[in-house]
Each structure stands twice: as C-alpha cells, then as structure tokens.
Amino acid sequence: MGSVLAAASPSPDPQSAAAGGGMAVSGLMSVPPGFTMPPVSSVPPSADAGSALPNPGTYEECHRKCKEVFPLQMEGVRLVVNKGLSNHFQVSHTVTLSTVGDSGYRFGATYVGTKQTGPAESFPVMVGDMDNTGSLNAQVIHQLSTAVRSKVAIQTQQQKFVNWQCDVEFRGQNFTSAVTFGNPDVVVGSGIVVSHYLQSITPALALGGELVYHRRPGEEGTVTSLLGRYTGENYVATLTVGGAGAHATYYHKANDQLQVGVEFEASSRMQETLTSLGYQLDVPKANLIFKGTVDSNWVVGATLEKKLPPLPLTLALGAFLNHKKNKFQCGFGVTIG
Amino acid sequence: MAGIEELSPGSGPVATRPPEDEIDDDEDEDLDETLMERLWGLTEMFPDTMRTAAEASAHCSVSLVKKLYSFSRSALWVGTTSFMILVLPVVFETERLQLEQQQLQQQRQVMINGPRMYFVIFIPR
C-alpha cells in the first residue's frame, strides 16, 4: 500500500475537549482524536535556490516534529491487523483490551483517490473508523486545486454527533493560511472559527498567528496566539505565545540514531507549567525504535517498538511511572501488517 | 549531704514509712533514678550555652541522619526504576545485537577457512 498510511489510532478518545466547550485549544481542531493524518508533505521542495522563500508548512505541524519524539502512554493490550486490499484501499481491525477503560473492537478503512499531486500524495483521501459501540470518526481530505486543500471531519459518540468541522487551507508561495469551522450550529447559533496564518520571513524563520473565535448562545470570545519557528541545520525551535499560555519546543537531531526534544508548556488557565525531555533512539539493525521521556511532574516513561523480521509483525511495549503519585501503567501491542 | 537525707526512706514518721519490700523496691527505684539524676547532675558542670549547643547539635545530627537515610532510600528507588524503564531495554537489545553480529562473524570465519576434512584410511588387519 504505497501512498497513504492509516495506522491504528493511539488511544481512541472520543471526548474531544473542544466539543461545545467555550475554550478551544490551539491545534486541537485540526486532527480529531481517533485517527492519524496521512503524511502529507509539510515543506514542498523550494523552487529557486536563493530568491524565493519556501512555503513554511501548516500551522499545526510546527510543534509536531518535537512531539513525535515523545512516547505515547500505553495501557492494556492492543492488536492491530492492517490489510491492504488494493493500491487505493486499506482496511484495519483493532482489538483493544483495557484494565481502566473500555475494551472494544474498531474497524477502520482508508481510501486514497486517483488524483496524484506528489510522489507520496494522492487525493481524495477518505478515512473512516467505526467502534463496536457505533461511534464513527470520518475524515475526507481533498485537494481542490494546486494551492487549496480542504478537509471535512465528523466524529460521533454512538449516534450523537460530537464534532463536525470543515477546514480550508491555502498554500501560497511563501505563506500558508487556513480557516476552520468547528461545530457550526445555525439553529442554536454556536460554533468555533479558527484561522491560521504562517509566513516565511527568511528561509529559516517563520512567523504566524492564530485567531480563535468561539460563540455560544449568550457568550462569545476570542483567543489569539502568535507562533515563531526557527529551523537550523539540525534543530527546530518553536515558540507559541497566546492567551491560553505559552508553549515552547526544541527539537534536535544529534545523529542518525538519536533525536532529542525538549518541551516547555505554561498554561494560564490551570496556572501550572510543565517541562519535559524526550528522546528517540533508532537502531535499524536491531529493528528497534525506543522513545523515552522524563517530566517535571516526576513522570518517567518509555516505549519500545520492535519489528520481528520474517513476519510483518511489530511489537510495542510501553511503561509509564509517576513517581510522585506512585502510579504505574504499562501496556503492549502487536501490529500485523 | 542534703541529697542523701532526702532520699532516705527512713526520714519520715513511722506511719508514712512504706513496708519492708517496698522499701527495697523504692531504694532500687531511687537508686536508678538517683543514677540518672546523678548523671544529669554531672552535666550541670558545663555552662548553659555549651549544654544547649550540644543538645541542639545532637538533635540536628540525629534528624540529619534520619533525613539522609530516607532520602537515600527514595533516591535509590527512583533511580533504579527510572533506569529500568529508560535505559535497560536499549541495553538488552544492543547487547543482543552485538552477540548476534559476533556469532555471524564467527560463522563467516568458519566458512572462509573452509571445512577441512581429514581422510583416514583404515586398513583392517
């Protein structure tokens, strides 16, 4: 299955925080929890050598490079079977057994269309996910023209619609702008509008801003934040400052095997700060990917992913230990295909 | 002299005098108490400031040792479990990889050297 990867979602969480709530967290509206975005190229190759500034990528992806270094907390047992039925269609079955949450089965399907825009991208992309309780996550991404890409996503909890959003993204020569409409409800008169703008100032520096306008019957408000990203030779430093707090990440690629990320987050709503250090160790000869993290909340965690060669099996083991509360959580998962 | 008089049980009137066995117990108890009191009395020879200083430093050192002990216990636990989670799996896997590579190399050496077969001709008598 060449172009699109639709791996099973990390810890499906249908309770999206932005649903109906007054405050929207920046970046939350773009990817509803429950499925992964297919990898679309963030920085297309720059056209000229010196004069033209490259396209800076999307607003949400600025912090993603650092976030990917951190391990995800795993709990319980997860079995994922991915099967590619054709070049365009892929199906996945996920069985989750959990001690603290619900156990269930999840069926996912991905369809990739025929309009090819790049070496690894084809459009339209349709991703759907259904739970054994009937909760559905669906996403349709389509490239309307060379510069405009749009996405429609819905999320239901059993038969009730929890999240429905539509977003349009315009990629210019050296800027990207996007508008997202989240949970628009004409009858009640509520909704969330998020607009992003990211501009390349120099080939290494990109500045941008986000404006969130939320409205409910009786109250409305806006939250703004600014983003700056500096890309060095082997590092990326990003800073987001806004009404909801500050978020700074630093990503460093030490060598082929080791990548390090440092993240600092300060939230004005909860009046607390969090500093975390994460690292990722790739040992391709041993078919191993190891991610570890240490936190300022006295949380230590690690994830180990190992491919077991003759069969297309991947084994994932995870452990998280909270020293302050003395709580431990571990889990493992097997992915076939 | 005043101390000995006070402690003697025979000092009071007959009615208040405790019975025989109690007198012995009292004397023993008095003797124990006397010993402690005597030792305590010995400290009175040092000046006040020195006594308080010694008391404070003894107290501090005891509490310091206790704190150090509990700190080292929790530090050891946190260190061991964090090492176990963050470092140990990688160490296991890299060592396994090294062993495998060594084995492969050894096998390759054997293949390069070639199998040597020695023909022994056995002539039955």
Short mmCIF file of C-alpha atoms in Angstrom, two decimals:
data_model
loop_
_atom_site.label_atom_id
_atom_site.label_comp_id
_atom_site.label_asym_id
_atom_site.label_seq_id
_atom_site.Cartn_x
_atom_site.Cartn_y
_atom_site.Cartn_z
CA MET A 1 0.00 0.00 0.00
CA GLY A 2 2.08 2.80 -1.32
CA SER A 3 0.87 6.25 -0.63
CA VAL A 4 -1.21 6.58 2.46
CA LEU A 5 -0.56 5.15 5.88
CA ALA A 6 -3.60 4.78 8.08
CA ALA A 7 -2.24 3.21 11.19
CA ALA A 8 -4.49 2.45 14.12
CA SER A 9 -5.20 5.41 16.29
CA PRO A 10 -3.32 5.92 19.52
CA SER A 11 -5.74 5.54 22.47
CA PRO A 12 -9.06 6.47 20.87
CA ASP A 13 -10.59 9.26 22.87
CA PRO A 14 -13.99 10.32 21.63
CA GLN A 15 -14.30 13.05 24.24
CA SER A 16 -12.82 15.87 22.27
CA ALA A 17 -12.34 18.77 24.59
CA ALA A 18 -13.40 21.41 22.12
CA ALA A 19 -16.83 19.96 21.55
CA GLY A 20 -19.30 22.53 22.74
CA GLY A 21 -16.83 23.96 25.21
CA GLY A 22 -16.15 27.62 25.26
CA MET A 23 -12.40 27.45 25.01
CA ALA A 24 -10.63 25.92 22.08
CA VAL A 25 -7.06 24.82 22.43
CA SER A 26 -4.90 25.75 19.53
CA GLY A 27 -4.25 22.85 17.25
CA LEU A 28 -6.98 20.67 18.71
CA MET A 29 -9.48 21.31 15.95
CA SER A 30 -7.31 20.07 13.17
CA VAL A 31 -6.95 16.38 13.95
CA PRO A 32 -9.88 14.84 15.85
CA PRO A 33 -8.55 12.17 18.14
CA GLY A 34 -9.17 8.72 16.89
CA PHE A 35 -7.19 8.64 13.72
CA THR A 36 -3.94 9.81 12.26
CA MET A 37 -3.48 12.22 9.44
CA PRO A 38 -1.97 10.67 6.38
CA PRO A 39 1.54 12.03 5.94
CA VAL A 40 1.28 14.97 3.61
CA SER A 41 4.46 16.79 2.81
CA SER A 42 4.84 19.80 5.03
CA VAL A 43 7.55 21.63 3.11
CA PRO A 44 7.46 21.11 -0.63
CA PRO A 45 10.89 21.49 -2.29
CA SER A 46 11.75 25.14 -2.76
CA ALA A 47 11.58 26.34 -6.33
CA ASP A 48 14.62 28.62 -6.70
CA ALA A 49 17.87 28.49 -4.82
CA GLY A 50 18.19 31.94 -3.31
CA SER A 51 15.43 34.34 -4.14
CA ALA A 52 12.18 32.62 -3.28
CA LEU A 53 11.25 31.79 0.28
CA PRO A 54 9.96 28.28 0.80
CA ASN A 55 6.45 27.50 1.88
CA PRO A 56 6.51 27.21 5.65
CA GLY A 57 4.13 24.28 6.01
CA THR A 58 0.99 24.22 8.07
CA TYR A 59 0.45 25.87 11.44
CA GLU A 60 -0.27 22.62 13.30
CA GLU A 61 2.88 20.93 12.13
CA CYS A 62 5.24 23.41 13.73
CA HIS A 63 5.27 21.67 17.08
CA ARG A 64 4.79 18.20 15.65
CA LYS A 65 8.40 17.36 14.97
CA CYS A 66 9.22 17.67 18.63
CA LYS A 67 6.04 15.97 19.77
CA GLU A 68 6.79 12.90 17.68
CA VAL A 69 9.89 12.20 19.70
CA PHE A 70 7.86 11.65 22.86
CA PRO A 71 6.40 8.24 23.66
CA LEU A 72 2.67 7.72 23.96
CA GLN A 73 1.26 6.31 27.13
CA MET A 74 0.14 2.74 26.52
CA GLU A 75 -2.30 0.84 28.61
CA GLY A 76 -3.72 -2.62 28.18
CA VAL A 77 -3.37 -4.85 25.18
CA ARG A 78 -3.89 -3.82 21.59
CA LEU A 79 -3.91 -5.96 18.49
CA VAL A 80 -3.94 -4.26 15.12
CA VAL A 81 -4.29 -6.00 11.80
CA ASN A 82 -3.65 -3.85 8.73
CA LYS A 83 -4.52 -5.23 5.37
CA GLY A 84 -4.08 -3.54 2.05
CA LEU A 85 -6.78 -4.67 -0.31
CA SER A 86 -5.52 -2.74 -3.29
CA ASN A 87 -3.34 0.20 -4.14
CA HIS A 88 -6.07 2.56 -3.13
CA PHE A 89 -7.83 0.81 -0.31
CA GLN A 90 -6.65 -0.27 3.10
CA VAL A 91 -8.54 -1.81 5.99
CA SER A 92 -7.58 -2.15 9.64
CA HIS A 93 -9.02 -4.09 12.54
CA THR A 94 -8.13 -3.11 16.08
CA VAL A 95 -8.95 -5.04 19.22
CA THR A 96 -8.28 -3.19 22.47
CA LEU A 97 -8.36 -4.83 25.87
CA SER A 98 -8.06 -2.41 28.73
CA THR A 99 -7.98 -2.54 32.50
CA VAL A 100 -9.03 1.02 33.21
CA GLY A 101 -11.16 1.86 30.20
CA ASP A 102 -13.43 0.01 27.85
CA SER A 103 -12.38 -2.90 25.74
CA GLY A 104 -13.60 -2.90 22.20
CA TYR A 105 -13.17 -3.52 18.54
CA ARG A 106 -12.60 -0.86 15.98
CA PHE A 107 -12.80 -1.15 12.23
CA GLY A 108 -11.04 1.36 10.03
CA ALA A 109 -10.93 1.87 6.30
CA THR A 110 -8.86 4.21 4.17
CA TYR A 111 -9.45 5.06 0.58
CA VAL A 112 -6.96 7.01 -1.45
CA GLY A 113 -8.07 8.51 -4.72
CA THR A 114 -6.52 8.72 -8.09
CA LYS A 115 -5.55 12.37 -8.39
CA GLN A 116 -1.84 12.33 -7.73
CA THR A 117 -0.22 15.57 -6.66
CA GLY A 118 3.15 14.39 -5.50
CA PRO A 119 5.33 11.32 -5.16
CA ALA A 120 3.68 10.21 -1.95
CA GLU A 121 0.37 12.00 -2.05
CA SER A 122 -2.85 11.21 -3.75
CA PHE A 123 -6.22 12.77 -3.31
CA PRO A 124 -9.02 12.50 -2.29
CA VAL A 125 -8.26 10.72 0.95
CA MET A 126 -11.14 9.25 2.89
CA VAL A 127 -10.52 7.77 6.31
CA GLY A 128 -13.24 6.17 8.37
CA ASP A 129 -13.26 4.44 11.71
CA MET A 130 -16.11 2.68 13.47
CA ASP A 131 -16.23 1.41 17.00
CA ASN A 132 -18.11 -1.61 18.33
CA THR A 133 -20.44 0.80 20.15
CA GLY A 134 -21.22 2.58 16.93
CA SER A 135 -19.03 5.64 17.30
CA LEU A 136 -17.80 6.87 13.98
CA ASN A 137 -14.84 9.02 13.02
CA ALA A 138 -14.67 10.06 9.41
CA GLN A 139 -12.44 12.40 7.51
CA VAL A 140 -12.33 13.42 3.88
CA ILE A 141 -9.36 15.37 2.55
CA HIS A 142 -9.34 16.70 -0.95
CA GLN A 143 -7.07 18.89 -2.97
CA LEU A 144 -9.43 21.29 -4.70
CA SER A 145 -6.77 22.99 -6.75
CA THR A 146 -2.97 23.23 -6.72
CA ALA A 147 -2.97 25.59 -3.78
CA VAL A 148 -6.22 24.84 -1.97
CA ARG A 149 -6.79 21.80 0.16
CA SER A 150 -9.91 21.15 2.16
CA LYS A 151 -10.92 18.71 4.82
CA VAL A 152 -14.24 17.68 6.32
CA ALA A 153 -14.28 15.66 9.52
CA ILE A 154 -17.03 14.31 11.69
CA GLN A 155 -16.98 12.41 14.92
CA THR A 156 -19.88 10.73 16.65
CA GLN A 157 -20.30 9.10 20.02
CA GLN A 158 -22.71 6.26 19.37
CA GLN A 159 -25.38 8.09 17.42
CA LYS A 160 -24.81 11.60 18.70
CA PHE A 161 -22.66 13.97 16.69
CA VAL A 162 -19.88 15.27 18.86
CA ASN A 163 -17.61 17.01 16.38
CA TRP A 164 -18.14 18.21 12.88
CA GLN A 165 -15.75 20.53 11.20
CA CYS A 166 -14.66 21.76 7.85
CA ASP A 167 -11.43 23.44 7.01
CA VAL A 168 -9.88 25.05 4.00
CA GLU A 169 -6.16 25.62 3.61
CA PHE A 170 -4.49 27.83 1.08
CA ARG A 171 -0.78 27.43 0.37
CA GLY A 172 0.84 30.41 -1.21
CA GLN A 173 4.37 30.88 -2.44
CA ASN A 174 5.81 31.60 0.97
CA PHE A 175 2.82 31.53 3.28
CA THR A 176 0.05 29.26 4.39
CA SER A 177 -3.34 30.28 5.64
CA ALA A 178 -6.16 28.11 6.87
CA VAL A 179 -9.69 28.62 8.15
CA THR A 180 -11.54 26.02 10.17
CA PHE A 181 -15.19 26.00 11.09
CA GLY A 182 -15.80 23.78 14.09
CA ASN A 183 -19.20 22.52 15.19
CA PRO A 184 -21.18 25.21 13.38
CA ASP A 185 -24.75 25.13 14.54
CA VAL A 186 -27.01 27.57 12.76
CA VAL A 187 -30.06 26.64 14.81
CA VAL A 188 -28.54 27.36 18.20
CA GLY A 189 -26.13 29.97 16.96
CA SER A 190 -22.91 28.46 18.24
CA GLY A 191 -19.66 27.45 16.69
CA ILE A 192 -15.94 27.92 16.62
CA VAL A 193 -13.96 29.57 13.87
CA VAL A 194 -10.19 29.14 13.85
CA SER A 195 -7.98 30.93 11.40
CA HIS A 196 -4.25 30.36 10.97
CA TYR A 197 -1.64 32.26 9.10
CA LEU A 198 2.02 31.31 8.75
CA GLN A 199 4.55 33.30 6.78
CA SER A 200 8.18 32.61 5.91
CA ILE A 201 10.30 35.62 6.80
CA THR A 202 13.65 34.07 5.98
CA PRO A 203 14.39 30.55 4.82
CA ALA A 204 14.92 29.60 8.44
CA LEU A 205 12.40 31.77 10.27
CA ALA A 206 8.63 31.54 10.03
CA LEU A 207 6.15 33.65 11.95
CA GLY A 208 2.47 33.15 12.24
CA GLY A 209 -0.66 33.73 14.21
CA GLU A 210 -3.86 32.04 15.19
CA LEU A 211 -7.23 33.57 15.93
CA VAL A 212 -9.97 31.53 17.58
CA TYR A 213 -13.46 32.90 17.77
CA HIS A 214 -15.98 30.87 19.71
CA ARG A 215 -19.61 31.60 20.19
CA ARG A 216 -22.36 30.10 22.24
CA PRO A 217 -25.82 31.48 22.88
CA GLY A 218 -25.11 34.13 25.44
CA GLU A 219 -21.34 34.36 25.23
CA GLU A 220 -18.65 34.81 22.67
CA GLY A 221 -14.96 35.34 22.86
CA THR A 222 -11.69 35.28 21.02
CA VAL A 223 -8.30 33.80 21.78
CA THR A 224 -5.25 34.82 19.83
CA SER A 225 -1.77 33.44 19.79
CA LEU A 226 1.43 34.05 17.92
CA LEU A 227 3.89 31.48 16.68
CA GLY A 228 7.52 31.70 15.72
CA ARG A 229 9.60 28.87 14.34
CA TYR A 230 13.31 28.85 13.66
CA THR A 231 14.86 25.99 11.71
CA GLY A 232 18.57 25.42 12.00
CA GLU A 233 20.80 22.85 10.42
CA ASN A 234 19.78 20.01 12.65
CA TYR A 235 17.37 21.63 15.03
CA VAL A 236 13.98 23.27 15.08
CA ALA A 237 12.88 25.69 17.78
CA THR A 238 9.26 26.78 18.02
CA LEU A 239 7.52 29.17 20.36
CA THR A 240 3.80 29.80 20.71
CA VAL A 241 2.61 32.62 22.94
CA GLY A 242 -1.03 33.41 23.39
CA GLY A 243 -3.99 33.97 25.61
CA ALA A 244 -4.04 30.37 26.73
CA GLY A 245 -0.41 30.34 27.78
CA ALA A 246 2.98 29.68 26.27
CA HIS A 247 4.36 26.61 24.57
CA ALA A 248 7.96 26.24 23.51
CA THR A 249 9.55 23.22 21.87
CA TYR A 250 13.05 22.44 20.77
CA TYR A 251 13.91 19.53 18.54
CA HIS A 252 17.46 18.42 17.95
CA LYS A 253 18.74 15.66 15.72
CA ALA A 254 22.02 14.57 17.26
CA ASN A 255 22.90 11.87 14.75
CA ASP A 256 21.21 9.18 12.68
CA GLN A 257 20.23 7.27 15.73
CA LEU A 258 19.38 9.85 18.36
CA GLN A 259 16.79 12.64 18.30
CA VAL A 260 16.07 14.77 21.33
CA GLY A 261 13.12 17.01 22.11
CA VAL A 262 12.57 19.46 24.95
CA GLU A 263 9.15 20.91 25.59
CA PHE A 264 8.04 23.65 27.92
CA GLU A 265 4.40 24.40 28.44
CA ALA A 266 2.81 27.04 30.64
CA SER A 267 -0.95 27.22 30.94
CA SER A 268 -2.60 30.36 32.22
CA ARG A 269 -5.91 28.59 32.71
CA MET A 270 -4.57 25.91 35.03
CA GLN A 271 -1.74 28.06 36.40
CA GLU A 272 0.91 25.43 36.02
CA THR A 273 3.98 24.74 33.95
CA LEU A 274 5.40 21.53 32.60
CA THR A 275 8.86 20.78 31.29
CA SER A 276 9.56 17.51 29.56
CA LEU A 277 12.52 15.95 27.89
CA GLY A 278 12.10 13.21 25.33
CA TYR A 279 14.45 11.21 23.22
CA GLN A 280 14.13 8.73 20.40
CA LEU A 281 16.69 6.09 19.63
CA ASP A 282 16.59 4.33 16.25
CA VAL A 283 18.60 1.18 15.83
CA PRO A 284 17.59 -0.07 12.39
CA LYS A 285 20.00 -3.02 12.57
CA ALA A 286 18.12 -4.33 15.58
CA ASN A 287 14.78 -3.21 14.09
CA LEU A 288 14.25 -1.13 17.19
CA ILE A 289 12.71 2.25 17.91
CA PHE A 290 12.94 3.35 21.53
CA LYS A 291 11.36 6.52 22.89
CA GLY A 292 11.81 7.75 26.42
CA THR A 293 10.63 10.75 28.40
CA VAL A 294 11.33 12.43 31.73
CA ASP A 295 8.98 15.05 33.10
CA SER A 296 8.91 17.81 35.65
CA ASN A 297 5.87 16.11 37.18
CA TRP A 298 8.16 13.24 38.16
CA VAL A 299 6.84 11.06 35.36
CA VAL A 300 9.16 8.64 33.61
CA GLY A 301 8.02 6.72 30.56
CA ALA A 302 9.30 4.74 27.65
CA THR A 303 8.04 2.91 24.58
CA LEU A 304 9.85 0.21 22.69
CA GLU A 305 8.84 -0.83 19.18
CA LYS A 306 10.47 -3.81 17.61
CA LYS A 307 9.89 -5.38 14.25
CA LEU A 308 10.08 -9.13 14.24
CA PRO A 309 11.65 -9.84 10.86
CA PRO A 310 10.39 -12.81 8.93
CA LEU A 311 6.74 -11.95 9.60
CA PRO A 312 5.37 -8.43 9.19
CA LEU A 313 4.91 -8.14 12.96
CA THR A 314 5.66 -5.16 15.14
CA LEU A 315 5.72 -5.48 18.90
CA ALA A 316 5.23 -2.37 21.01
CA LEU A 317 5.85 -2.27 24.76
CA GLY A 318 5.19 0.78 26.87
CA ALA A 319 5.62 1.70 30.52
CA PHE A 320 4.87 4.90 32.38
CA LEU A 321 5.72 5.52 36.01
CA ASN A 322 4.58 8.50 38.04
CA HIS A 323 6.92 8.77 40.98
CA LYS A 324 5.00 11.47 42.78
CA LYS A 325 1.69 9.62 42.84
CA ASN A 326 3.37 6.22 42.77
CA LYS A 327 1.26 5.02 39.87
CA PHE A 328 2.46 2.70 37.16
CA GLN A 329 0.91 1.88 33.83
CA CYS A 330 2.17 -0.48 31.20
CA GLY A 331 0.81 -1.93 28.02
CA PHE A 332 1.78 -3.79 24.94
CA GLY A 333 0.55 -4.07 21.42
CA VAL A 334 1.09 -6.20 18.37
CA THR A 335 0.61 -4.86 14.86
CA ILE A 336 0.29 -7.29 11.99
CA GLY A 337 0.79 -5.95 8.52
CA MET B 1 24.53 15.72 102.36
CA ALA B 2 21.11 17.20 101.82
CA GLY B 3 20.56 14.86 98.87
CA ILE B 4 21.23 11.73 100.91
CA GLU B 5 18.90 12.82 103.64
CA GLU B 6 16.08 13.49 101.24
CA LEU B 7 16.33 10.13 99.61
CA SER B 8 16.43 8.09 102.73
CA PRO B 9 13.08 6.44 103.29
CA GLY B 10 13.54 6.40 106.94
CA SER B 11 13.36 10.13 107.21
CA GLY B 12 9.60 10.42 107.65
CA PRO B 13 7.37 9.31 110.64
CA VAL B 14 6.67 5.59 111.15
CA ALA B 15 3.14 5.77 109.79
CA THR B 16 4.27 7.04 106.45
CA ARG B 17 7.14 4.62 106.20
CA PRO B 18 6.50 2.16 103.35
CA PRO B 19 6.51 -1.64 104.16
CA GLU B 20 9.73 -3.68 104.04
CA ASP B 21 9.68 -4.98 100.48
CA GLU B 22 8.52 -1.68 99.19
CA ILE B 23 11.42 -0.06 100.92
CA ASP B 24 13.80 -2.22 98.92
CA ASP B 25 11.94 -1.51 95.66
CA ASP B 26 11.86 2.12 96.49
CA GLU B 27 15.52 2.05 97.22
CA ASP B 28 16.18 0.29 93.91
CA GLU B 29 13.98 2.71 92.08
CA ASP B 30 15.51 5.51 93.93
CA LEU B 31 18.91 4.15 93.08
CA ASP B 32 18.03 4.04 89.33
CA GLU B 33 16.59 7.42 89.48
CA THR B 34 19.49 8.52 91.55
CA LEU B 35 21.88 7.29 88.86
CA MET B 36 20.08 9.19 86.12
CA GLU B 37 19.70 12.19 88.26
CA ARG B 38 23.35 11.97 89.19
CA LEU B 39 24.37 11.78 85.54
CA TRP B 40 22.11 14.64 84.75
CA GLY B 41 23.54 16.49 87.63
CA LEU B 42 27.00 15.97 86.14
CA THR B 43 26.03 17.95 83.09
CA GLU B 44 25.32 20.91 85.25
CA MET B 45 29.03 21.43 85.48
CA PHE B 46 29.12 22.72 81.90
CA PRO B 47 27.96 26.21 81.15
CA ASP B 48 24.42 26.71 79.85
CA THR B 49 25.34 27.80 76.35
CA MET B 50 27.51 24.75 75.89
CA ARG B 51 24.75 22.50 77.08
CA THR B 52 22.19 23.97 74.74
CA ALA B 53 24.68 23.89 71.89
CA ALA B 54 25.44 20.23 72.50
CA GLU B 55 21.75 19.42 72.74
CA ALA B 56 20.95 21.27 69.55
CA SER B 57 23.79 19.68 67.61
CA ALA B 58 22.87 16.21 68.82
CA HIS B 59 19.28 16.78 67.82
CA CYS B 60 20.31 18.15 64.44
CA SER B 61 22.65 15.34 63.65
CA VAL B 62 20.04 12.73 64.56
CA SER B 63 17.43 14.34 62.36
CA LEU B 64 20.01 14.81 59.60
CA VAL B 65 20.91 11.17 59.64
CA LYS B 66 17.24 10.23 59.53
CA LYS B 67 16.58 12.55 56.60
CA LEU B 68 19.67 11.31 54.78
CA TYR B 69 18.56 7.74 55.25
CA SER B 70 15.05 8.32 53.93
CA PHE B 71 16.39 10.46 51.07
CA SER B 72 18.86 7.81 50.02
CA ARG B 73 16.10 5.18 50.14
CA SER B 74 13.77 7.11 47.89
CA ALA B 75 16.62 8.25 45.62
CA LEU B 76 17.72 4.66 45.18
CA TRP B 77 14.19 3.56 44.33
CA VAL B 78 13.57 6.40 41.89
CA GLY B 79 16.96 5.88 40.28
CA THR B 80 16.57 2.15 39.89
CA THR B 81 13.07 2.23 38.44
CA SER B 82 13.86 5.09 36.09
CA PHE B 83 17.00 3.34 34.88
CA MET B 84 14.96 0.18 34.41
CA ILE B 85 12.40 1.95 32.28
CA LEU B 86 14.59 4.36 30.33
CA VAL B 87 17.85 2.56 29.73
CA LEU B 88 17.59 -1.17 30.31
CA PRO B 89 15.62 -2.27 27.22
CA VAL B 90 18.03 -0.47 24.92
CA VAL B 91 21.00 -2.06 26.67
CA PHE B 92 19.44 -5.51 26.30
CA GLU B 93 18.72 -5.04 22.64
CA THR B 94 22.12 -3.61 21.72
CA GLU B 95 23.91 -6.39 23.57
CA ARG B 96 21.79 -8.97 21.81
CA LEU B 97 22.57 -7.34 18.50
CA GLN B 98 26.29 -7.39 19.28
CA LEU B 99 26.17 -11.05 20.21
CA GLU B 100 24.30 -11.89 17.04
CA GLN B 101 26.81 -9.99 14.95
CA GLN B 102 29.67 -11.75 16.72
CA GLN B 103 28.07 -15.09 16.03
CA LEU B 104 27.59 -14.21 12.39
CA GLN B 105 31.21 -13.16 12.14
CA GLN B 106 32.34 -16.38 13.71
CA GLN B 107 30.23 -18.37 11.30
CA ARG B 108 31.67 -16.40 8.43
CA GLN B 109 35.16 -17.10 9.65
CA VAL B 110 34.44 -20.80 9.71
CA MET B 111 33.03 -20.64 6.20
CA ILE B 112 36.04 -18.68 4.93
CA ASN B 113 38.52 -21.04 6.45
CA GLY B 114 36.74 -23.84 4.77
CA PRO B 115 35.81 -27.18 6.13
CA ARG B 116 38.80 -29.37 6.48
CA MET B 117 38.24 -32.99 6.14
CA TYR B 118 40.88 -35.41 7.04
CA PHE B 119 40.74 -38.73 5.35
CA VAL B 120 41.83 -41.56 7.48
CA ILE B 121 42.44 -44.82 5.74
CA PHE B 122 41.70 -47.70 7.91
CA ILE B 123 43.22 -50.92 6.88
CA PRO B 124 41.69 -53.81 8.67
CA ARG B 125 44.19 -56.37 9.66
#
